[in-house]
Short mmCIF file of N, CA, C and O in Angstrom, two decimals:
data_model
loop_
_atom_site.label_atom_id
_atom_site.label_comp_id
_atom_site.label_asym_id
_atom_site.label_seq_id
_atom_site.Cartn_x
_atom_site.Cartn_y
_atom_site.Cartn_z
N MET A 1 0.84 -1.15 0.01
CA MET A 1 0.00 0.05 0.06
C MET A 1 0.89 1.22 -0.01
O MET A 1 1.82 1.37 0.83
N SER A 2 0.66 2.11 -0.86
CA SER A 2 1.44 3.30 -1.04
C SER A 2 1.03 4.36 0.04
O SER A 2 -0.05 4.29 0.57
N ALA A 3 1.86 5.37 0.21
CA ALA A 3 1.55 6.45 1.16
C ALA A 3 0.32 7.26 0.62
O ALA A 3 -0.48 7.66 1.41
N GLU A 4 0.23 7.30 -0.71
CA GLU A 4 -0.91 7.97 -1.28
C GLU A 4 -2.26 7.26 -0.99
O GLU A 4 -3.25 7.81 -0.65
N ASP A 5 -2.13 5.85 -1.09
CA ASP A 5 -3.31 5.04 -0.79
C ASP A 5 -3.74 5.14 0.74
O ASP A 5 -4.87 5.29 1.04
N ARG A 6 -2.67 5.21 1.61
CA ARG A 6 -2.94 5.40 3.01
C ARG A 6 -3.59 6.77 3.28
O ARG A 6 -4.53 6.87 4.06
N ALA A 7 -3.13 7.76 2.66
CA ALA A 7 -3.58 9.10 2.91
C ALA A 7 -5.01 9.26 2.43
O ALA A 7 -5.85 10.01 2.98
N GLY A 8 -5.43 8.50 1.35
CA GLY A 8 -6.73 8.62 0.79
C GLY A 8 -7.71 7.64 1.42
O GLY A 8 -8.92 7.71 1.10
N CYS A 9 -7.32 6.78 2.39
CA CYS A 9 -8.16 5.83 2.98
C CYS A 9 -9.07 6.51 4.01
O CYS A 9 -8.58 7.23 4.87
N PRO A 10 -10.40 6.30 3.87
CA PRO A 10 -11.36 6.97 4.82
C PRO A 10 -11.09 6.53 6.27
O PRO A 10 -11.15 7.37 7.18
N ALA A 11 -10.74 5.29 6.53
CA ALA A 11 -10.45 4.81 7.89
C ALA A 11 -9.21 5.56 8.51
O ALA A 11 -9.28 5.98 9.65
N THR A 12 -8.18 5.79 7.62
CA THR A 12 -7.02 6.49 8.17
C THR A 12 -7.38 7.95 8.49
O THR A 12 -7.01 8.45 9.57
N SER A 13 -8.22 8.54 7.71
CA SER A 13 -8.71 9.87 7.99
C SER A 13 -9.47 9.98 9.22
O SER A 13 -9.23 10.90 10.03
N VAL A 14 -10.37 9.07 9.51
CA VAL A 14 -11.10 9.09 10.74
C VAL A 14 -10.27 8.88 11.94
O VAL A 14 -10.37 9.57 12.92
N LEU A 15 -9.27 7.89 11.88
CA LEU A 15 -8.44 7.64 13.00
C LEU A 15 -7.50 8.87 13.28
O LEU A 15 -7.25 9.15 14.44
N HIS A 16 -7.11 9.55 12.27
CA HIS A 16 -6.25 10.71 12.49
C HIS A 16 -7.14 11.81 13.22
O HIS A 16 -6.64 12.48 14.13
N ARG A 17 -8.35 11.95 12.88
CA ARG A 17 -9.18 12.98 13.46
C ARG A 17 -9.65 12.68 14.91
O ARG A 17 -9.87 13.59 15.68
N ILE A 18 -9.88 11.42 15.20
CA ILE A 18 -10.38 11.06 16.53
C ILE A 18 -9.26 10.41 17.37
O ILE A 18 -9.45 10.00 18.48
N GLY A 19 -8.06 10.39 16.84
CA GLY A 19 -6.94 9.63 17.53
C GLY A 19 -6.35 10.36 18.67
O GLY A 19 -5.44 9.82 19.26
N ASP A 20 -6.80 11.60 18.97
CA ASP A 20 -6.17 12.27 20.10
C ASP A 20 -6.70 11.58 21.33
O ASP A 20 -7.48 10.71 21.41
N ARG A 21 -6.11 12.12 22.45
CA ARG A 21 -6.35 11.48 23.81
C ARG A 21 -7.78 11.59 24.26
O ARG A 21 -8.27 10.77 24.98
N TRP A 22 -8.51 12.64 23.85
CA TRP A 22 -9.80 12.94 24.42
C TRP A 22 -11.04 12.72 23.58
O TRP A 22 -12.13 12.63 24.12
N SER A 23 -10.93 12.69 22.29
CA SER A 23 -12.10 12.56 21.42
C SER A 23 -12.90 11.35 21.77
O SER A 23 -14.16 11.45 21.83
N VAL A 24 -12.32 10.19 21.88
CA VAL A 24 -13.07 8.93 22.19
C VAL A 24 -13.74 9.06 23.55
O VAL A 24 -14.88 8.64 23.68
N VAL A 25 -13.10 9.66 24.50
CA VAL A 25 -13.71 9.84 25.85
C VAL A 25 -14.97 10.70 25.68
O VAL A 25 -16.00 10.39 26.26
N LEU A 26 -14.86 11.80 25.01
CA LEU A 26 -15.96 12.67 24.83
C LEU A 26 -17.14 12.00 24.02
O LEU A 26 -18.32 12.19 24.37
N ILE A 27 -16.79 11.31 22.96
CA ILE A 27 -17.82 10.55 22.23
C ILE A 27 -18.54 9.56 23.13
O ILE A 27 -19.76 9.45 23.09
N SER A 28 -17.77 8.84 23.99
CA SER A 28 -18.34 7.90 24.86
C SER A 28 -19.30 8.54 25.87
O SER A 28 -20.40 8.08 26.13
N LEU A 29 -18.86 9.68 26.43
CA LEU A 29 -19.83 10.37 27.37
C LEU A 29 -21.05 10.88 26.67
O LEU A 29 -22.16 10.71 27.18
N LEU A 30 -20.84 11.48 25.47
CA LEU A 30 -22.00 12.08 24.74
C LEU A 30 -22.94 10.91 24.18
O LEU A 30 -24.15 11.15 23.88
N ALA A 31 -22.46 9.72 24.15
CA ALA A 31 -23.36 8.58 23.75
C ALA A 31 -24.36 8.28 24.80
O ALA A 31 -25.45 7.78 24.56
N GLU A 32 -24.09 8.68 26.10
CA GLU A 32 -25.03 8.51 27.19
C GLU A 32 -26.20 9.44 27.09
O GLU A 32 -27.39 9.08 27.31
N ARG A 33 -25.88 10.72 26.83
CA ARG A 33 -26.89 11.86 26.75
C ARG A 33 -26.23 13.13 26.37
O ARG A 33 -24.99 13.13 26.37
N PRO A 34 -26.99 14.12 26.03
CA PRO A 34 -26.34 15.43 25.79
C PRO A 34 -25.74 16.03 27.01
O PRO A 34 -26.33 15.77 28.15
N TYR A 35 -24.68 16.73 26.94
CA TYR A 35 -23.99 17.39 28.01
C TYR A 35 -23.85 18.82 27.78
O TYR A 35 -23.62 19.26 26.67
N GLY A 36 -23.96 19.65 28.85
CA GLY A 36 -23.55 21.06 28.78
C GLY A 36 -21.99 21.10 28.84
O GLY A 36 -21.32 20.20 29.26
N TYR A 37 -21.48 22.26 28.44
CA TYR A 37 -20.04 22.50 28.39
C TYR A 37 -19.45 22.19 29.84
O TYR A 37 -18.54 21.53 30.00
N ASN A 38 -20.01 22.86 30.87
CA ASN A 38 -19.55 22.74 32.23
C ASN A 38 -19.63 21.30 32.80
O ASN A 38 -18.82 20.85 33.49
N GLU A 39 -20.67 20.62 32.34
CA GLU A 39 -20.83 19.22 32.71
C GLU A 39 -19.65 18.34 32.22
O GLU A 39 -19.14 17.51 32.92
N LEU A 40 -19.32 18.58 30.91
CA LEU A 40 -18.27 17.87 30.34
C LEU A 40 -16.93 18.23 31.03
O LEU A 40 -16.12 17.37 31.23
N ASP A 41 -16.76 19.49 31.33
CA ASP A 41 -15.56 19.92 31.96
C ASP A 41 -15.37 19.22 33.34
O ASP A 41 -14.29 18.79 33.71
N ARG A 42 -16.50 19.07 34.07
CA ARG A 42 -16.39 18.34 35.37
C ARG A 42 -16.30 16.84 35.22
O ARG A 42 -15.77 16.17 36.05
N ALA A 43 -16.81 16.34 34.13
CA ALA A 43 -16.91 14.88 33.95
C ALA A 43 -15.57 14.26 33.57
O ALA A 43 -15.38 12.99 33.84
N VAL A 44 -14.65 14.97 33.02
CA VAL A 44 -13.43 14.39 32.49
C VAL A 44 -12.27 15.00 33.26
O VAL A 44 -11.90 16.14 33.08
N ALA A 45 -11.67 14.18 34.12
CA ALA A 45 -10.53 14.60 34.98
C ALA A 45 -9.32 14.84 34.07
O ALA A 45 -9.21 14.16 33.02
N ASP A 46 -8.49 15.79 34.44
CA ASP A 46 -7.24 16.04 33.73
C ASP A 46 -7.40 16.64 32.32
O ASP A 46 -6.40 16.63 31.53
N LEU A 47 -8.50 17.17 32.01
CA LEU A 47 -8.74 17.77 30.71
C LEU A 47 -8.93 19.26 30.87
O LEU A 47 -9.85 19.66 31.53
N SER A 48 -8.03 20.04 30.26
CA SER A 48 -8.12 21.49 30.42
C SER A 48 -9.31 22.00 29.63
O SER A 48 -9.67 21.40 28.65
N ARG A 49 -9.77 23.21 30.03
CA ARG A 49 -10.85 23.77 29.21
C ARG A 49 -10.38 24.10 27.76
O ARG A 49 -11.17 23.97 26.90
N ARG A 50 -9.15 24.53 27.62
CA ARG A 50 -8.70 24.80 26.31
C ARG A 50 -8.71 23.55 25.35
O ARG A 50 -9.06 23.61 24.29
N VAL A 51 -8.25 22.45 25.94
CA VAL A 51 -8.21 21.23 25.15
C VAL A 51 -9.63 20.73 24.93
O VAL A 51 -9.95 20.23 23.83
N LEU A 52 -10.54 20.83 25.93
CA LEU A 52 -11.91 20.43 25.85
C LEU A 52 -12.53 21.20 24.63
O LEU A 52 -13.22 20.69 23.75
N THR A 53 -12.34 22.53 24.67
CA THR A 53 -12.93 23.40 23.65
C THR A 53 -12.44 22.98 22.27
O THR A 53 -13.22 22.86 21.25
N ARG A 54 -11.11 22.78 22.13
CA ARG A 54 -10.56 22.39 20.87
C ARG A 54 -11.12 21.01 20.39
O ARG A 54 -11.45 20.82 19.24
N ALA A 55 -11.14 20.04 21.28
CA ALA A 55 -11.69 18.73 20.91
C ALA A 55 -13.16 18.83 20.50
O ALA A 55 -13.52 18.20 19.49
N LEU A 56 -13.92 19.58 21.23
CA LEU A 56 -15.44 19.68 20.83
C LEU A 56 -15.53 20.39 19.48
O LEU A 56 -16.36 19.98 18.68
N ARG A 57 -14.70 21.45 19.23
CA ARG A 57 -14.80 22.11 17.94
C ARG A 57 -14.43 21.17 16.87
O ARG A 57 -15.09 21.20 15.74
N THR A 58 -13.41 20.37 17.04
CA THR A 58 -12.99 19.44 15.97
C THR A 58 -14.10 18.38 15.76
O THR A 58 -14.45 18.10 14.58
N LEU A 59 -14.61 17.83 16.81
CA LEU A 59 -15.72 16.83 16.65
C LEU A 59 -16.97 17.49 15.98
O LEU A 59 -17.63 16.75 15.20
N GLU A 60 -17.23 18.70 16.30
CA GLU A 60 -18.37 19.39 15.67
C GLU A 60 -18.03 19.62 14.19
O GLU A 60 -18.87 19.38 13.33
N HIS A 61 -16.84 20.10 13.92
CA HIS A 61 -16.44 20.32 12.51
C HIS A 61 -16.57 19.06 11.65
O HIS A 61 -16.91 19.14 10.51
N GLU A 62 -16.14 17.97 12.21
CA GLU A 62 -16.17 16.71 11.53
C GLU A 62 -17.54 16.09 11.41
O GLU A 62 -17.72 15.11 10.72
N GLY A 63 -18.51 16.66 12.09
CA GLY A 63 -19.94 16.17 11.99
C GLY A 63 -20.27 15.09 13.03
O GLY A 63 -21.36 14.50 12.93
N TYR A 64 -19.45 14.87 14.04
CA TYR A 64 -19.78 13.80 15.04
C TYR A 64 -20.61 14.40 16.18
O TYR A 64 -21.33 13.66 16.85
N VAL A 65 -20.46 15.68 16.44
CA VAL A 65 -21.14 16.39 17.61
C VAL A 65 -21.88 17.55 17.06
O VAL A 65 -21.46 18.28 16.18
N ARG A 66 -23.02 17.78 17.66
CA ARG A 66 -23.84 18.94 17.35
C ARG A 66 -23.84 19.92 18.59
O ARG A 66 -24.02 19.43 19.75
N ARG A 67 -23.56 21.13 18.35
CA ARG A 67 -23.56 22.16 19.45
C ARG A 67 -24.83 22.94 19.28
O ARG A 67 -25.14 23.49 18.26
N THR A 68 -25.55 23.08 20.43
CA THR A 68 -26.78 23.87 20.41
C THR A 68 -26.67 24.87 21.47
O THR A 68 -26.43 24.53 22.72
N ALA A 69 -26.90 26.16 21.23
CA ALA A 69 -26.91 27.24 22.17
C ALA A 69 -28.35 27.54 22.54
O ALA A 69 -29.16 27.77 21.63
N ARG A 70 -28.62 27.53 23.84
CA ARG A 70 -29.97 27.83 24.25
C ARG A 70 -29.89 29.24 25.06
O ARG A 70 -29.10 29.38 25.89
N LEU A 71 -30.78 30.12 24.70
CA LEU A 71 -30.73 31.47 25.30
C LEU A 71 -31.59 31.65 26.50
O LEU A 71 -31.44 32.54 27.31
N GLU A 72 -32.64 30.76 26.60
CA GLU A 72 -33.59 30.96 27.78
C GLU A 72 -33.77 29.64 28.52
O GLU A 72 -33.73 28.59 27.91
N PRO A 73 -34.00 29.67 29.79
CA PRO A 73 -33.99 30.79 30.63
C PRO A 73 -32.57 31.41 30.94
O PRO A 73 -32.46 32.65 31.11
N LEU A 74 -31.55 30.57 30.82
CA LEU A 74 -30.17 31.01 30.95
C LEU A 74 -29.41 30.56 29.77
O LEU A 74 -29.73 29.54 29.19
N TYR A 75 -28.40 31.34 29.35
CA TYR A 75 -27.58 30.89 28.22
C TYR A 75 -26.91 29.54 28.60
O TYR A 75 -26.31 29.45 29.67
N ARG A 76 -26.99 28.63 27.70
CA ARG A 76 -26.39 27.30 27.96
C ARG A 76 -26.04 26.67 26.60
O ARG A 76 -26.84 26.74 25.64
N VAL A 77 -24.91 26.05 26.54
CA VAL A 77 -24.51 25.36 25.34
C VAL A 77 -24.56 23.91 25.67
O VAL A 77 -24.06 23.49 26.66
N GLU A 78 -25.11 23.10 24.73
CA GLU A 78 -25.29 21.76 24.93
C GLU A 78 -24.65 21.01 23.73
O GLU A 78 -24.78 21.47 22.60
N TYR A 79 -23.99 19.91 24.03
CA TYR A 79 -23.31 19.13 23.02
C TYR A 79 -24.03 17.68 22.96
O TYR A 79 -24.30 17.15 24.03
N ALA A 80 -24.28 17.23 21.78
CA ALA A 80 -24.90 15.95 21.64
C ALA A 80 -24.31 15.25 20.37
O ALA A 80 -23.81 15.95 19.49
N LEU A 81 -24.32 13.93 20.35
CA LEU A 81 -23.87 13.19 19.22
C LEU A 81 -24.87 13.30 18.03
O LEU A 81 -26.01 13.36 18.27
N THR A 82 -24.34 13.41 16.88
CA THR A 82 -25.11 13.40 15.64
C THR A 82 -25.33 11.94 15.26
O THR A 82 -24.78 11.01 15.97
N GLY A 83 -26.08 11.70 14.18
CA GLY A 83 -26.21 10.33 13.72
C GLY A 83 -24.86 9.71 13.34
O GLY A 83 -24.64 8.49 13.62
N LEU A 84 -24.01 10.52 12.74
CA LEU A 84 -22.68 10.00 12.36
C LEU A 84 -21.89 9.74 13.66
O LEU A 84 -21.17 8.78 13.72
N GLY A 85 -22.02 10.58 14.65
CA GLY A 85 -21.30 10.35 15.90
C GLY A 85 -21.75 9.09 16.61
O GLY A 85 -20.98 8.32 17.17
N ARG A 86 -23.13 8.79 16.58
CA ARG A 86 -23.68 7.56 17.14
C ARG A 86 -23.18 6.35 16.44
O ARG A 86 -22.79 5.32 17.08
N SER A 87 -23.09 6.45 15.07
CA SER A 87 -22.61 5.26 14.34
C SER A 87 -21.12 5.01 14.62
O SER A 87 -20.69 3.92 14.79
N LEU A 88 -20.35 6.13 14.77
CA LEU A 88 -18.95 5.99 15.09
C LEU A 88 -18.83 5.38 16.58
O LEU A 88 -17.92 4.47 16.78
N HIS A 89 -19.66 5.81 17.46
CA HIS A 89 -19.65 5.21 18.78
C HIS A 89 -19.82 3.70 18.79
O HIS A 89 -19.19 2.95 19.46
N GLU A 90 -20.76 3.24 17.90
CA GLU A 90 -21.01 1.77 17.85
C GLU A 90 -19.65 1.07 17.40
O GLU A 90 -19.35 -0.01 17.95
N VAL A 91 -18.93 1.65 16.50
CA VAL A 91 -17.65 1.07 16.09
C VAL A 91 -16.65 1.09 17.15
O VAL A 91 -15.92 0.16 17.41
N LEU A 92 -16.66 2.17 17.96
CA LEU A 92 -15.68 2.29 18.99
C LEU A 92 -15.97 1.26 20.11
O LEU A 92 -15.06 0.76 20.73
N VAL A 93 -17.21 1.00 20.35
CA VAL A 93 -17.60 -0.04 21.26
C VAL A 93 -17.08 -1.38 20.87
O VAL A 93 -16.51 -2.15 21.65
N LEU A 94 -17.23 -1.71 19.60
CA LEU A 94 -16.71 -2.94 19.09
C LEU A 94 -15.16 -3.03 19.17
O LEU A 94 -14.61 -4.03 19.59
N LEU A 95 -14.49 -1.89 18.91
CA LEU A 95 -13.03 -1.82 19.07
C LEU A 95 -12.65 -2.06 20.44
O LEU A 95 -11.73 -2.77 20.77
N GLY A 96 -13.38 -1.39 21.34
CA GLY A 96 -13.05 -1.51 22.79
C GLY A 96 -13.25 -2.94 23.23
O GLY A 96 -12.46 -3.51 24.05
N GLY A 97 -14.26 -3.62 22.75
CA GLY A 97 -14.50 -5.01 23.13
C GLY A 97 -13.38 -5.92 22.63
O GLY A 97 -12.92 -6.79 23.40
N TRP A 98 -12.98 -5.63 21.41
CA TRP A 98 -11.83 -6.42 20.85
C TRP A 98 -10.58 -6.18 21.72
O TRP A 98 -9.85 -7.12 22.02
N ALA A 99 -10.28 -4.92 22.00
CA ALA A 99 -9.09 -4.58 22.80
C ALA A 99 -9.07 -5.24 24.16
O ALA A 99 -8.15 -5.73 24.60
N GLU A 100 -10.32 -5.28 24.75
CA GLU A 100 -10.41 -5.95 26.09
C GLU A 100 -10.20 -7.49 25.93
O GLU A 100 -9.49 -8.02 26.74
N ALA A 101 -10.80 -8.05 24.90
CA ALA A 101 -10.59 -9.51 24.68
C ALA A 101 -9.17 -9.84 24.38
O ALA A 101 -8.69 -10.94 24.70
N GLU A 102 -8.39 -8.96 23.73
CA GLU A 102 -7.06 -9.18 23.40
C GLU A 102 -6.04 -8.53 24.31
O GLU A 102 -4.79 -8.50 24.02
N ARG A 103 -6.50 -8.07 25.40
CA ARG A 103 -5.64 -7.33 26.39
C ARG A 103 -4.35 -8.06 26.63
O ARG A 103 -3.22 -7.45 26.61
N ASP A 104 -4.34 -9.37 26.94
CA ASP A 104 -3.11 -10.06 27.29
C ASP A 104 -2.14 -10.16 26.17
O ASP A 104 -1.00 -10.01 26.29
N ARG A 105 -2.75 -10.28 24.92
CA ARG A 105 -1.85 -10.40 23.73
C ARG A 105 -1.33 -9.00 23.33
O ARG A 105 -0.23 -8.92 22.85
N LEU A 106 -2.13 -7.99 23.58
CA LEU A 106 -1.71 -6.64 23.18
C LEU A 106 -0.62 -6.15 24.24
O LEU A 106 0.38 -5.56 23.89
N GLY A 107 -0.90 -6.34 25.51
CA GLY A 107 0.04 -5.98 26.54
C GLY A 107 0.64 -4.62 26.49
O GLY A 107 1.78 -4.38 26.80
N GLY A 108 -0.10 -3.61 25.90
CA GLY A 108 0.41 -2.28 25.87
C GLY A 108 1.51 -2.07 24.81
O GLY A 108 2.16 -1.07 24.76
N ARG A 109 1.70 -3.00 23.93
CA ARG A 109 2.73 -2.87 22.83
C ARG A 109 1.98 -2.92 21.47
O ARG A 109 0.89 -3.26 21.34
N VAL A 110 2.76 -2.45 20.46
CA VAL A 110 2.31 -2.48 19.19
C VAL A 110 2.51 -3.91 18.65
O VAL A 110 3.58 -4.44 18.70
N PRO A 111 1.31 -4.49 18.13
CA PRO A 111 1.48 -5.87 17.58
C PRO A 111 2.49 -5.99 16.44
O PRO A 111 2.64 -4.99 15.67
N ASP A 112 3.18 -7.10 16.29
CA ASP A 112 4.05 -7.36 15.14
C ASP A 112 3.21 -7.40 13.90
O ASP A 112 2.04 -7.89 13.89
N GLU A 113 3.76 -6.91 12.82
CA GLU A 113 3.08 -7.08 11.53
C GLU A 113 3.20 -8.45 10.99
O GLU A 113 4.26 -9.11 11.17
N GLY A 114 2.19 -8.93 10.34
CA GLY A 114 2.29 -10.23 9.67
C GLY A 114 1.69 -11.32 10.47
O GLY A 114 1.43 -11.98 11.16
#
């Protein structure tokens, strides 16, 4: 497979976009229910507001998360998964199940090719 083939692969593109430390965590939380910004900030330990904002903007830009601003009774921003985000979450659950089943073989290392 050439570098051009890898760059054009949809799966590679998705993994690059959600492969940061926090995107999968946020997708998993939002799969439960919509969250306000401050709720997400409190729900994820060790995540700075700057990184939270950047991750949410990226997920929104990619179409996985929808941001809704409500003006009444108080201004509140709410984040929820889109249909695309929910379908991605289903795949992430499968990947997580696989990783759990293969935990001993993976052992925190990169598997050998072949």
